[in-house]
CSV table of C-alpha atoms and ligand atoms in Angstrom, one decimal:
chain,number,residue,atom,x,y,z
A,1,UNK,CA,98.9,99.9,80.8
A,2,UNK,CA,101.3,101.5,83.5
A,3,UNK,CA,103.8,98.9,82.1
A,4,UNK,CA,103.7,99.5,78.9
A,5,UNK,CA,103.8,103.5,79.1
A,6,UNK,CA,106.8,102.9,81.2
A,7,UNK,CA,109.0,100.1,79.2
A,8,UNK,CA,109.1,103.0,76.5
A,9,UNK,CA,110.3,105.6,78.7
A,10,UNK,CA,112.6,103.3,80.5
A,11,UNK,CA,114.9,103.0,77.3
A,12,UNK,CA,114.9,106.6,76.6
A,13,UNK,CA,116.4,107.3,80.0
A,14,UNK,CA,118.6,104.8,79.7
A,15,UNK,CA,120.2,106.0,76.3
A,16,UNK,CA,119.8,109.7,77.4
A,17,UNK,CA,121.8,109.1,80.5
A,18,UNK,CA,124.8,106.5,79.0
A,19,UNK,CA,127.5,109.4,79.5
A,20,UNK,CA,128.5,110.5,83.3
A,21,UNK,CA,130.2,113.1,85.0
A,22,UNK,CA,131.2,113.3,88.1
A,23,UNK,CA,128.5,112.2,91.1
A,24,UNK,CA,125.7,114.1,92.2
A,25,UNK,CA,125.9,114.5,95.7
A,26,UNK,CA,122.0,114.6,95.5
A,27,UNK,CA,119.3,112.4,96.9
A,28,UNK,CA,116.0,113.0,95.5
A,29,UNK,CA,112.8,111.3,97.5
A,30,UNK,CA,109.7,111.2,97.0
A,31,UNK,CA,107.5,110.3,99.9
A,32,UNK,CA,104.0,111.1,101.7
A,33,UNK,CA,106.1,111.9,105.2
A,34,UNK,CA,104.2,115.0,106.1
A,35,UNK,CA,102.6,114.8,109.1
A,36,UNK,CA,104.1,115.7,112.1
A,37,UNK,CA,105.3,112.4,113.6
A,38,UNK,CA,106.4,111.3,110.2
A,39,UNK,CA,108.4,114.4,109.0
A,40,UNK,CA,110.0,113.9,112.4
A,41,UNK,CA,111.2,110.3,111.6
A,42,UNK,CA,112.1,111.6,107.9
A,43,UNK,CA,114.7,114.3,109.4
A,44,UNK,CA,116.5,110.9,111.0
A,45,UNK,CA,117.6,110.1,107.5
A,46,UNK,CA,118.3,113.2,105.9
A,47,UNK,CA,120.6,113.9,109.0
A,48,UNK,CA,122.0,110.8,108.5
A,49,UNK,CA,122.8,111.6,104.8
A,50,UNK,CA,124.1,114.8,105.5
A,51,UNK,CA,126.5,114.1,107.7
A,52,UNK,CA,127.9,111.7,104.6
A,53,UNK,CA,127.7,115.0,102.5
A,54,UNK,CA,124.4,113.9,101.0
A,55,UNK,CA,121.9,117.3,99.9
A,56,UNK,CA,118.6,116.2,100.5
A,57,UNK,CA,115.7,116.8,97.3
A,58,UNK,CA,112.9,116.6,98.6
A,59,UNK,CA,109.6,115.9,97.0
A,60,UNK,CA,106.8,115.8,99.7
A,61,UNK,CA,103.2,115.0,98.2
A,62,UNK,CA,100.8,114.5,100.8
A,63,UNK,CA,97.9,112.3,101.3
A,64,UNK,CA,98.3,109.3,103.6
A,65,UNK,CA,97.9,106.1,102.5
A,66,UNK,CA,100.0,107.6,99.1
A,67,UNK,CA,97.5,107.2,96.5
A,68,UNK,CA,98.3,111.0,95.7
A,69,UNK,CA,101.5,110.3,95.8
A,70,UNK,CA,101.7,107.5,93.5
A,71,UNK,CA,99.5,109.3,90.8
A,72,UNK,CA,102.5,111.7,91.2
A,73,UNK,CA,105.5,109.1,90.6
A,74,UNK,CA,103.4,107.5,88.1
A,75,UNK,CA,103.3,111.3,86.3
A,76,UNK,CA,107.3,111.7,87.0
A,77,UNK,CA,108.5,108.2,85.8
A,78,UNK,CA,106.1,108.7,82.3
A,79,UNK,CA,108.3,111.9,81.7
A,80,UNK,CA,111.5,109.8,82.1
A,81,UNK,CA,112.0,112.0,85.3
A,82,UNK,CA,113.2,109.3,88.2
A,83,UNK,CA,114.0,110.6,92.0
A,84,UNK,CA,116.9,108.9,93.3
A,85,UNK,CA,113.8,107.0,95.2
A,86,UNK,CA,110.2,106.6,96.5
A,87,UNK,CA,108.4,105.3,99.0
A,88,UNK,CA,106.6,102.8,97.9
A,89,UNK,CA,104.1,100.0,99.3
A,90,UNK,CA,104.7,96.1,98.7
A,91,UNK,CA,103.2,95.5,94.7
A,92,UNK,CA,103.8,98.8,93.5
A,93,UNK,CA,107.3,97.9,93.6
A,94,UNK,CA,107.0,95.0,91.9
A,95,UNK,CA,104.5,96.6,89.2
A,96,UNK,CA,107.8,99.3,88.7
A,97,UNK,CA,110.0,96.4,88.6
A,98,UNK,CA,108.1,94.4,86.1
A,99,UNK,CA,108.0,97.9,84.1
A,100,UNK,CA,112.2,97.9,83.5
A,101,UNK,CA,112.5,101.3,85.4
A,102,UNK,CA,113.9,100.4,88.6
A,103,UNK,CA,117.8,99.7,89.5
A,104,UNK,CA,119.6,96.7,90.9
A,105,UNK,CA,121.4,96.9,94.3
A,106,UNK,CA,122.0,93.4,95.0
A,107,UNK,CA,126.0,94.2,94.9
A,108,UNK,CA,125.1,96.3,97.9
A,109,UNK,CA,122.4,93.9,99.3
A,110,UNK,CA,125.0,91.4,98.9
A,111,UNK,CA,127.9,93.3,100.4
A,112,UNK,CA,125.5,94.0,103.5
A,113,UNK,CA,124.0,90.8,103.9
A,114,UNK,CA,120.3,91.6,103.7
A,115,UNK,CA,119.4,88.6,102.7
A,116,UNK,CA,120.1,87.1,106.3
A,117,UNK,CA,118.7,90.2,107.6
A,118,UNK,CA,115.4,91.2,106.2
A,119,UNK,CA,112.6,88.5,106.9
A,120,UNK,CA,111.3,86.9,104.0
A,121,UNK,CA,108.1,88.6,103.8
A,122,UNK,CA,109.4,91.9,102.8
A,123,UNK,CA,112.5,89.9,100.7
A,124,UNK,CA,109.1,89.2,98.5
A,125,UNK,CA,108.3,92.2,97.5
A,126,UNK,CA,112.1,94.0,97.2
A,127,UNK,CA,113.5,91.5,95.8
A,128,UNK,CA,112.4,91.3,91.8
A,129,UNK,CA,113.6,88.6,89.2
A,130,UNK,CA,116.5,87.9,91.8
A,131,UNK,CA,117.7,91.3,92.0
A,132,UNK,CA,117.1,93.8,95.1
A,133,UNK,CA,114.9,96.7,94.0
A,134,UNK,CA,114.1,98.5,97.0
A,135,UNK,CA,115.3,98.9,100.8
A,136,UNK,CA,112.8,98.2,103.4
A,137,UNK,CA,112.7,100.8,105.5
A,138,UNK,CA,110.3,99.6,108.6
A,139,UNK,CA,107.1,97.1,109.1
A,140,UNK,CA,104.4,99.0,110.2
A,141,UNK,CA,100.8,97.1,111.2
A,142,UNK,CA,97.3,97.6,110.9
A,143,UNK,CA,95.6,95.7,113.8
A,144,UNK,CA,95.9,98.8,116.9
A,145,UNK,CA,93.6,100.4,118.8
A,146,UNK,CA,95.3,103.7,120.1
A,147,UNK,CA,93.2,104.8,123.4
A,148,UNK,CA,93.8,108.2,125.6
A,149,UNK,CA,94.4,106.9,129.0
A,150,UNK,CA,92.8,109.7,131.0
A,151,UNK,CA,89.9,109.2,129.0
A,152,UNK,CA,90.1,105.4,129.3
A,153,UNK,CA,90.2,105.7,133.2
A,154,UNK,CA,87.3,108.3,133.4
A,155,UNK,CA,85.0,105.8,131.9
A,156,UNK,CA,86.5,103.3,134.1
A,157,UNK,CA,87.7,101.2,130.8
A,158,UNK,CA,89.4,98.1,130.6
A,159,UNK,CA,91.1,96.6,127.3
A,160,UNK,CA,88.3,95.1,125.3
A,161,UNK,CA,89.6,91.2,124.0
A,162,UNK,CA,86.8,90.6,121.5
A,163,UNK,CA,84.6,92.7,119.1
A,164,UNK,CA,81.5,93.0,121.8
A,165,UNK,CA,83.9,94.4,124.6
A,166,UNK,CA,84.8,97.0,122.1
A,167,UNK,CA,80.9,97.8,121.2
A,168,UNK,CA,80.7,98.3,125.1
A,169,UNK,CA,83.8,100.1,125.8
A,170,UNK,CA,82.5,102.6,122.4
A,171,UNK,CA,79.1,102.8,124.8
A,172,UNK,CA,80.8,104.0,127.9
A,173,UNK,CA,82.4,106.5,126.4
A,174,UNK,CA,79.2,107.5,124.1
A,175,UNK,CA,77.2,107.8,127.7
A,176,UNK,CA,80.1,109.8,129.1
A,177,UNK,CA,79.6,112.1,126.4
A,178,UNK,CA,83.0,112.0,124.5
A,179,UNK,CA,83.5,111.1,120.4
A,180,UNK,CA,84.0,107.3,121.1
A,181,UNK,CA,85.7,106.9,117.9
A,182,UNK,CA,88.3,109.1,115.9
A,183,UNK,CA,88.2,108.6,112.6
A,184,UNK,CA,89.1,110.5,109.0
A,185,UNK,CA,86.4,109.0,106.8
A,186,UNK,CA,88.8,109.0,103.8
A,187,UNK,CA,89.0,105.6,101.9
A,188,UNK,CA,92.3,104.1,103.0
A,189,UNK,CA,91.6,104.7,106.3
A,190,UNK,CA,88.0,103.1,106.2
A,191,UNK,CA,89.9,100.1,104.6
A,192,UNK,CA,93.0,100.2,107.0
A,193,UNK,CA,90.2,99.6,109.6
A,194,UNK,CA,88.4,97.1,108.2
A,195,UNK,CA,91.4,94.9,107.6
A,196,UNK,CA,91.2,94.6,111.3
A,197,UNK,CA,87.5,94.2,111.1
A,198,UNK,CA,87.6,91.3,108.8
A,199,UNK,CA,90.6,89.6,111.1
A,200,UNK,CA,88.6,89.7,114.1
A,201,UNK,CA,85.5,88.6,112.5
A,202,UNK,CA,86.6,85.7,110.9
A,203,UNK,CA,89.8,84.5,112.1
A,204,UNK,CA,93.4,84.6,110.7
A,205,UNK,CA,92.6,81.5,108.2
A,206,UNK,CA,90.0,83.8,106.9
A,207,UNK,CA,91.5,86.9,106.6
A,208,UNK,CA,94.6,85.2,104.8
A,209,UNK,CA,91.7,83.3,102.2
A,210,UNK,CA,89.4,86.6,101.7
A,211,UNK,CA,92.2,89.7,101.7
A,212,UNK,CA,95.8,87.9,100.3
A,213,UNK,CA,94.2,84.9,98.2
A,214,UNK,CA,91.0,86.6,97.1
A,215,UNK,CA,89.0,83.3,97.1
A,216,UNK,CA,85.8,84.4,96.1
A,217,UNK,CA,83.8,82.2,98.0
A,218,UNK,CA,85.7,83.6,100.9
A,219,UNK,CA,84.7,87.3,99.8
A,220,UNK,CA,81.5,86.8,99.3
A,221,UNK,CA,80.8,84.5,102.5
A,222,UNK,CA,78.5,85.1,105.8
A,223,UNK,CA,81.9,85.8,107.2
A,224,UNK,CA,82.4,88.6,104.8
A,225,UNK,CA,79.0,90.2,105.8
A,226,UNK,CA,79.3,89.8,108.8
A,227,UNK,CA,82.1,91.8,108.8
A,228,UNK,CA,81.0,94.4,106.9
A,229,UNK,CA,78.0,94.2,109.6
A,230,UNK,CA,80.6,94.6,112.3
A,231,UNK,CA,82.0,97.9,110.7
A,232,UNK,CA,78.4,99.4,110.1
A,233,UNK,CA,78.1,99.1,114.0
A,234,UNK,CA,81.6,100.7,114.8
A,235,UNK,CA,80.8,103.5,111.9
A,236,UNK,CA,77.9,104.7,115.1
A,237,UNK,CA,80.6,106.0,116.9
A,238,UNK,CA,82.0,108.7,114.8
A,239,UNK,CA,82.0,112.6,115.5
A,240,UNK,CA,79.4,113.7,112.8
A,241,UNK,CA,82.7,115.8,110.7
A,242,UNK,CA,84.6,112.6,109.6
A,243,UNK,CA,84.1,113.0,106.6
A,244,UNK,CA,87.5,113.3,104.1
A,245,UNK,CA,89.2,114.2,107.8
A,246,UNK,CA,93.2,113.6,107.5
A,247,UNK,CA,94.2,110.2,109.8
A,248,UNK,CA,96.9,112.6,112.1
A,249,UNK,CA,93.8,114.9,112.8
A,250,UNK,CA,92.1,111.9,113.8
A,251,UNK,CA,95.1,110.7,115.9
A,252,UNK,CA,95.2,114.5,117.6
A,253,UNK,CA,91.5,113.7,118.3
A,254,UNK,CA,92.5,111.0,120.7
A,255,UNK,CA,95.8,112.8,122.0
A,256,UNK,CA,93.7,115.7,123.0
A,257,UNK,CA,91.2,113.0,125.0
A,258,UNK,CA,88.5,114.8,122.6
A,259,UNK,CA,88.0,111.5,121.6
A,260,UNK,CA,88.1,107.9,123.4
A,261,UNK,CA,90.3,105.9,120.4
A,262,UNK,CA,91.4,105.4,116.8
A,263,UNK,CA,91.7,102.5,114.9
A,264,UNK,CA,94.5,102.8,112.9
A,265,UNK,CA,98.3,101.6,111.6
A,266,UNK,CA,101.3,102.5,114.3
A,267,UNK,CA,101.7,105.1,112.2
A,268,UNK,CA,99.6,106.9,114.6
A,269,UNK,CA,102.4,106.3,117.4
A,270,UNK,CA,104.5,108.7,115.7
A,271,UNK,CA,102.2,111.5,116.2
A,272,UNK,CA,101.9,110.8,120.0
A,273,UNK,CA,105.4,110.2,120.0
A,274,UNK,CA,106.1,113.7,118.5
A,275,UNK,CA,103.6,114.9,121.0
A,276,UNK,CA,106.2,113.6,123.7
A,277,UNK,CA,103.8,111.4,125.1
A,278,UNK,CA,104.5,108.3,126.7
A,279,UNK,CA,102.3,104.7,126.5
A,280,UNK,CA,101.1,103.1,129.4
A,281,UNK,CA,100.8,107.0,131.3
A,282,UNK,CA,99.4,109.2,128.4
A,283,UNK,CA,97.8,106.6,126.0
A,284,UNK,CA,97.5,102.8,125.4
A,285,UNK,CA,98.4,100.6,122.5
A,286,UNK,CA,96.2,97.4,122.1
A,287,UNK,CA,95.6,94.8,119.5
A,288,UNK,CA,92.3,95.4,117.7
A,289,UNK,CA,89.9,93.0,119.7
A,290,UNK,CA,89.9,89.5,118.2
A,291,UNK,CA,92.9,89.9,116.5
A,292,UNK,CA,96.0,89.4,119.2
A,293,UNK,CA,98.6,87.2,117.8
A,294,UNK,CA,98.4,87.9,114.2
A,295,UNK,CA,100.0,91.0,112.5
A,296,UNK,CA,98.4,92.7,109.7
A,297,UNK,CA,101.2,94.3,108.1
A,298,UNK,CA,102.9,96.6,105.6
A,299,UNK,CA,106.4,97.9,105.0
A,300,UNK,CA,107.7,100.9,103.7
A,301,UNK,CA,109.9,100.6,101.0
A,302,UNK,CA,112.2,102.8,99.0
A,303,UNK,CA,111.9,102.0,95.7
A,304,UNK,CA,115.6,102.6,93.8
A,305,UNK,CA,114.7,103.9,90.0
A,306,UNK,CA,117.5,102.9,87.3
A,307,UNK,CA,119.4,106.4,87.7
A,308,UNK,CA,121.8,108.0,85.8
A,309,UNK,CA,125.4,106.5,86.2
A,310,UNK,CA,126.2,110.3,88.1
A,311,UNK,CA,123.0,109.5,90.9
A,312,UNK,CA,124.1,105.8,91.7
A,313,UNK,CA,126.4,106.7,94.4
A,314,UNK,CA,123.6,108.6,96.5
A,315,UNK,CA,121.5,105.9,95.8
A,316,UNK,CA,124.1,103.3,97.1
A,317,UNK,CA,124.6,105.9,100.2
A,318,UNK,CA,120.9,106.0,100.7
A,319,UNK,CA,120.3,102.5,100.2
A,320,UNK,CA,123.0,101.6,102.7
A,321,UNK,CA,122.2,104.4,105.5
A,322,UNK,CA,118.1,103.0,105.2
A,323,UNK,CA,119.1,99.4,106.5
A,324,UNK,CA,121.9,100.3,108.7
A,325,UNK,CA,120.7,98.8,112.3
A,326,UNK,CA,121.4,101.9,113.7
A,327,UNK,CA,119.2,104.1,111.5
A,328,UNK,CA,116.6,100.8,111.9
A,329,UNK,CA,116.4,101.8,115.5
A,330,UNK,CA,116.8,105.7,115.7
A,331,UNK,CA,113.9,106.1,112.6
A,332,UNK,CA,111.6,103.6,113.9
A,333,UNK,CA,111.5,104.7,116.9
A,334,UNK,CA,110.0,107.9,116.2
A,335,UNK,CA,108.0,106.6,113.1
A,336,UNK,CA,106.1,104.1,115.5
A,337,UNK,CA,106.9,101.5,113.3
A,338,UNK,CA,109.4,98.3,113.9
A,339,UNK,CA,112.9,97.1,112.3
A,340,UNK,CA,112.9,95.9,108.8
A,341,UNK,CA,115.7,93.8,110.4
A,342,UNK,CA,115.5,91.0,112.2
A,343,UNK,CA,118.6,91.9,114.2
A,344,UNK,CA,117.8,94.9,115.3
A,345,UNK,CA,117.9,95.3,119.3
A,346,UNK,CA,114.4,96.7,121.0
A,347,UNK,CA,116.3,98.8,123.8
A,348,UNK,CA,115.4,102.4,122.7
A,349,UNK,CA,111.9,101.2,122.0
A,350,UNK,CA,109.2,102.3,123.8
A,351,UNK,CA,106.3,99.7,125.4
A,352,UNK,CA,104.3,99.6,122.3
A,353,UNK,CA,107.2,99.3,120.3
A,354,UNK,CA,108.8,96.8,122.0
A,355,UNK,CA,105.5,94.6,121.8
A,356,UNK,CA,105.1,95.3,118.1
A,357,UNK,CA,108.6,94.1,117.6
A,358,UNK,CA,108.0,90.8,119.6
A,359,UNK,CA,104.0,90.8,117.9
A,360,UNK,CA,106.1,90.7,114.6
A,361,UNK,CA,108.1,87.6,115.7
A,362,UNK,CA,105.8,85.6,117.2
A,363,UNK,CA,103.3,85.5,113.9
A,364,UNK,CA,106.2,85.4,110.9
A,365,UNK,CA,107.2,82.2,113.2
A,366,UNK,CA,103.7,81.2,113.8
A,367,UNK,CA,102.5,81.8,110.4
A,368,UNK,CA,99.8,84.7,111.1
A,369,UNK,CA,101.7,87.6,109.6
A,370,UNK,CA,99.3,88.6,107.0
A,371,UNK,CA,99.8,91.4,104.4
A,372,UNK,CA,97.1,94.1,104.9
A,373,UNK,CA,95.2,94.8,101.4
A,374,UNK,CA,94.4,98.3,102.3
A,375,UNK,CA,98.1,99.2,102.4
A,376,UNK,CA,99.2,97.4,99.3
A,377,UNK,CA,100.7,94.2,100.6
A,378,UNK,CA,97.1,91.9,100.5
A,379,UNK,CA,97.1,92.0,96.2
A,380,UNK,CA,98.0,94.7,93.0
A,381,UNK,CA,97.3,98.2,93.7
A,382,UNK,CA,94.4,97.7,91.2
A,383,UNK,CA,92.2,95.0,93.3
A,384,UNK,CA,93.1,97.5,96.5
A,385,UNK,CA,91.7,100.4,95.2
A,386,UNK,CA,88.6,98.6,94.2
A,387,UNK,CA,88.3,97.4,98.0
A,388,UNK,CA,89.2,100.8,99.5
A,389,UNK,CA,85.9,102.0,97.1
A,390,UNK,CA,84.1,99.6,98.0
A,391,UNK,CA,84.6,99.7,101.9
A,392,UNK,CA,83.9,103.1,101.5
A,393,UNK,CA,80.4,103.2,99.6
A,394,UNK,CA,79.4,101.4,102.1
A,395,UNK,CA,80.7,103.6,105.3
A,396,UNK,CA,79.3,106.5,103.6
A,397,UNK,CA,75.7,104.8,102.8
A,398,UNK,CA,76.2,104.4,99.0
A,399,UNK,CA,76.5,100.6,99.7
A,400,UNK,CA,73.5,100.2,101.4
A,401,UNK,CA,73.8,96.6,103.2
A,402,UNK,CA,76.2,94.1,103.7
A,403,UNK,CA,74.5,91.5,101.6
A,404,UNK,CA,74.9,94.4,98.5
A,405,UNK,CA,78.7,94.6,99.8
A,406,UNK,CA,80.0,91.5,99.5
A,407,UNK,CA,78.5,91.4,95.8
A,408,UNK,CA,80.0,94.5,94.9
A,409,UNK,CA,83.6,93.4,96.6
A,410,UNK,CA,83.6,90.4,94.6
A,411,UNK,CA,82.7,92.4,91.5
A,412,UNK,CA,84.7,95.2,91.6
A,413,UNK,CA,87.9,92.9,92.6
A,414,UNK,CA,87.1,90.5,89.6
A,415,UNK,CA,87.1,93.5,87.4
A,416,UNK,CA,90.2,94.5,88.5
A,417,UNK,CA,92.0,91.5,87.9
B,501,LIG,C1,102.6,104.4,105.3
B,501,LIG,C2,103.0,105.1,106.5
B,501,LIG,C3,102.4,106.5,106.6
B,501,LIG,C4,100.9,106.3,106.5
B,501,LIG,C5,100.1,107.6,106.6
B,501,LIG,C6,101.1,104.4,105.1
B,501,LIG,O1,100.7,104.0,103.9
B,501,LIG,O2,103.0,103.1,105.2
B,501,LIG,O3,104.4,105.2,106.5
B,501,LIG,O4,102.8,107.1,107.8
B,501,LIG,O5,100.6,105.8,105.3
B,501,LIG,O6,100.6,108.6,105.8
């Protein structure tokens, strides 16, 4: 459907725009960057493009997660209007590809040698047909706990390892009379969390058959209930006004010490980081328990639209500036998330992103980096929206059990297909 409402649209452009004039020293963007910790990372680029003489468009639309802001694009690119570019998660870049609308920058990709330097896993998704698409901008993960410390050490906490040290950790804090867990009961953020759930409940082999390969026996196993079991018990420790409560609210939650920890991607670094606080003295960064040594991942991707000859030279500029090492380090550092680069050096990294950098290594070598299906790199953005529904029915009691889960989860993702 998306395809074929776009192919059309993608030829119109293309005639309407054959003539040029001189370049537009414009770069258009649309993004979901609107928090506080992410605007802050976003200014890192536009400085960056400024100082090449590059005006800034900007076309905020905010939501985390982006589903708002990909009904948006999706409303732009119908009317044959393209931004310069737009973030973008994993397969909708490739469902834009596979429409004709997006541009090729494999002279630049070529030129700057990204194929040595982008790992494979993100090469999958900007890289369509054999042309580049899209420039990585950063690999964020999934599977974090983010913890205040001076919380953490009233309760006399200690970092839980496996799903049952959690459950008591959540207790202590529960009898101490603080909101054990901070959460924004909006449906990507239920799902973002139970990616983690499902990891640490049945293993990485499982998570890889059930989330990226949607085996069917896998989704509709005792594992699979199980895990939806294991996120009715965490759903006990939430403030009674989660509901449709933004993620960076639920972050400030925890940076406040109003609450004990979030479960969330290292997105949620950028907020303390914006905060100016600093891990290991204001707040601590584990691996969800049952889940260290495997990364559930995603990557935010700027997705390059097929322009108008006068726009291609910003979109070169941009392309260039987003995988330069140095704007790899100065941006991810205050996004909380890690180099799309393999070659990027972890100095100016804080503790949690220094471990996130090494995290990353250690499972793309050891074959547990796994693409999380809550933020678009587990499967279409058709089969993740019917998981994000379905994980939250059930948070919010619609679902009623987990046996009722797993049979809606297969259902809804077959339907999807
Ligand atoms: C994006 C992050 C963003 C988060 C919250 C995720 O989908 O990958 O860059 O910070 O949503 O808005």
């Amino acid at each position: 459907m998306l395809r074929k409402l776009l192919i059309g649209t993608a030829l119109a452009t293309s005639f309407a725009f054959s003539a040029h004039a001189a370049d537009v020293k414009e770069v258009q963007m649309l993004h979901w960057w609107t928090s506080g910790g992410e605007a802050a990372a976003l200014n890192v680029l536009k400085q960056d493009l400024a100082k090449e003489g590059y005006a800034w468009k900007d076309v905020p639309v905010a939501g985390g997660g982006g589903d708002a802001a990909m009904t948006a694009l999706k409303a732009m690119v119908a009317a044959g209007n393209y931004p310069t570019a737009s973030q973008m998660l994993g397969y909708t870049v490739l469902d834009y590809a596979a429409a004709g609308v997006m541009g090729d920058l494999t002279e630049t990709a070529k030129k700057e040698g990204w194929d040595k330097s982008v790992p494979a896993a993100l090469q999958k998704f900007s890289v369509y047909d054999g042309k580049w698409v899209a420039a990585p901008v950063n690999v964020h993960s999934v599977n974090w706990l983010w913890i205040n410390k001076a919380v953490m050490d009233k309760i006399g906490g200690t970092e839980p390892k496996t799903f049952d040290d959690f459950i008591a950790l959540l207790d202590k804090a529960k009898a101490a009379g603080v909101t054990p867990l901070a959460l924004g009961g909006q449906n990507w953020q239920e799902a973002t969390m139970f990616d983690s759930v499902v990891l640490s409940t049945g293993g990485p082999e499982f998570y890889k058959k059930a989330m990226n390969d949607l085996d069917e026996e896998s989704l509709k196993s005792d594992t699979m209930k199980k895990s939806f079991d294991n996120l009715a018990k965490l759903v006990k420790y939430v403030d009674p006004n989660f509901s449709g409560r933004d993620w960076n609210l639920a972050t400030a939650m925890v940076i406040k010490g109003d609450a004990l920890v979030q479960v969330m991607g290292d997105w949620a670094k950028g907020e303390f980081h914006a905060a100016k606080k600093t891990p290991g003295t204001d707040f601590l960064c584990y691996r969800f328990p049952g889940t260290d040594g495997s990364v559930i991942y995603n990557s935010d991707m700027f997705g390059m639209f097929n322009v108008p000859d006068d726009r291609k030279a910003a979109q070169i500029a941009l392309a260039t500036a987003t995988l330069s090492k140095s704007f790899q380090s100065a941006f991810n550092v205050v996004k909380g998330s890690v180099p799309a680069r393999t070659d990027v050096p972890d100095t100016d990294f804080d503790a949690c992103g220094k471990k996130g950098i090494a995290d990353l290594k250690k499972a793309n070598d050891g074959g547990t980096l796994f693409g999380s299906l809550a933020q678009g790199y587990g499967a279409p953005p058709a089969v993740a929206n019917a998981y994000k529904d379905v994980v939250s029915k059930f948070v919010h009691g619609q679902i009623k059990t987990s046996d009722e889960a797993v049979t809606e989860l297969v259902k809804a993702i077959d339907d999807a297909k």
